[in-house]
C-alpha positions in Angstrom: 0.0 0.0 0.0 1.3 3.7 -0.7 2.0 5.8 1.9 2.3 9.6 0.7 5.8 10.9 2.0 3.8 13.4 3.9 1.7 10.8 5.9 4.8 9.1 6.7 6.2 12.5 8.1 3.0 12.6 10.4 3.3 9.3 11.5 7.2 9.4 12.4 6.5 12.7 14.3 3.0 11.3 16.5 5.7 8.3 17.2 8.2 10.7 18.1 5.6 12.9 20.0 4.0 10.1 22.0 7.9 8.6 22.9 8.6 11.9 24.3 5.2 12.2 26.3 6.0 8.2 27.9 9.4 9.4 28.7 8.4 12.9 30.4 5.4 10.7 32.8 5.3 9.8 35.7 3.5 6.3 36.7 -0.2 8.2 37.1 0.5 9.9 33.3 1.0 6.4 32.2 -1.8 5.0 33.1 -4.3 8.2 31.9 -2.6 7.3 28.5 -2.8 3.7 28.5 -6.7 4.5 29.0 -6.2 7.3 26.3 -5.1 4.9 24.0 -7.4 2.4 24.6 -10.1 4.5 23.9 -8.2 5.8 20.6 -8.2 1.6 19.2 -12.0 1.0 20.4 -13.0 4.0 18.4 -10.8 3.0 15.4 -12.2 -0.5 15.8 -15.7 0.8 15.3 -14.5 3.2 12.6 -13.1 0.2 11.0 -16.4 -2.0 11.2 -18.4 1.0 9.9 -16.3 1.2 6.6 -16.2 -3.1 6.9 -12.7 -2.6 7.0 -11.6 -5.8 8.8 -8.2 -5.8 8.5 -8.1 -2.1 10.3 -10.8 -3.8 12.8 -8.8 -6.8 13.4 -5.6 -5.0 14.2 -7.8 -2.0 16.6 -9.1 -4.5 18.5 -5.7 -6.6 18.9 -3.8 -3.7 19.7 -7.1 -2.6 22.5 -6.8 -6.0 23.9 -2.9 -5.8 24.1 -3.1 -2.4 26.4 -5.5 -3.9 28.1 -3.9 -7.1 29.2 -0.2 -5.6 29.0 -0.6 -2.6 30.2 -3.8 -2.0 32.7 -3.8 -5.3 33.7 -0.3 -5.9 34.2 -0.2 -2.1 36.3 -3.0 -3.4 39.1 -1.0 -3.9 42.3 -1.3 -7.4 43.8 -1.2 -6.3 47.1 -4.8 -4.3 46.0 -7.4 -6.1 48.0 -10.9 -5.7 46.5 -10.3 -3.2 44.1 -7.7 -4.9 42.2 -9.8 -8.0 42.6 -12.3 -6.4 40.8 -10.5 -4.0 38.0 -9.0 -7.6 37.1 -11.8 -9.1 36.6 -13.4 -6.2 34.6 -10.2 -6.0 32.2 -10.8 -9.5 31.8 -14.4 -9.1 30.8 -13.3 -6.9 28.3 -10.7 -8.8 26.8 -13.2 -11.7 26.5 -15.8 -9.1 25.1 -12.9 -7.9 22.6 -12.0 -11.1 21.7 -16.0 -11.7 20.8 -16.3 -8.5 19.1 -13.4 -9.4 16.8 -14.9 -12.9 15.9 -18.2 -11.7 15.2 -17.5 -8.3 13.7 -20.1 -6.6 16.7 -19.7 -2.6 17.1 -21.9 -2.9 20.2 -19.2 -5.1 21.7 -16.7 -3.0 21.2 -19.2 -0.2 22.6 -20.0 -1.8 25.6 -16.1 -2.4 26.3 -15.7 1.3 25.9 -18.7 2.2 28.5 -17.2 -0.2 31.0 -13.8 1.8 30.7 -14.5 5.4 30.5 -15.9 5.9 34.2 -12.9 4.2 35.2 -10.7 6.4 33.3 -12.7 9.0 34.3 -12.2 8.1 38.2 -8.6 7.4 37.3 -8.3 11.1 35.7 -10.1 12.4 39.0 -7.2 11.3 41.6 -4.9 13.7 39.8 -7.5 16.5 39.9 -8.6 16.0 43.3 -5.0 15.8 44.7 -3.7 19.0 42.6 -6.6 21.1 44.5 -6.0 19.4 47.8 
């Protein structure tokens, strides 16, 4: 496939743009862009199943289930109790979810995966707010 040599330039600098935005966070950044990015493959996943682009769909929801499982999952801190008991076994929902979504080529899968993540990234977004006031 043809990539123009100005949508390679855009894609070489949003590389070099997001490598300089891991390296400048601290662990609370990480995780608000490990939701950000999440979000970012969900909606190109459905973006993908509008146009019935499936190889686009395929690799969305493969790289949504690989931040999920690598990188929230693989944050949660063992030593959690209940909550990381329980944001465990959500992420796992939603990788099963994905996993379905994928088979069956279902937007509302992919949907639901994102309503079960935003009010977490939304609470997760909230610590940083609430403790720059306090």
């Amino acid at each position: 496939m043809y990539t123009s040599p100005a949508q390679r330039f855009a894609q070489t600098y949003s590389r070099q743009a997001t490598a300089s935005r891991v390296a400048a966070a601290d662990p609370h950044e990480l995780i608000a862009m490990l939701f950000e990015a999440v979000d970012e493959s969900l909606l190109a996943a459905q973006g993908a199943l509008e146009r019935g682009d499936i190889p686009a769909k395929c690799a969305a929801i493969s790289k949504a289930v690989r931040i999920v499982e690598e990188g929230l999952r693989a944050a949660l801190d063992p030593k959690g109790g209940e909550l990381t008991d329980n944001l465990d076994a959500l992420y796992d929902y939603c990788v099963r979810r994905l996993t379905e979504a994928n088979l069956r080529n279902d937007a509302a899968m992919v949907q639901e995966v994102r309503g079960l993540l935003a009010p977490v990234a939304e609470a997760w977004n909230q610590i940083r707010t609430n403790g720059a006031k306090g």
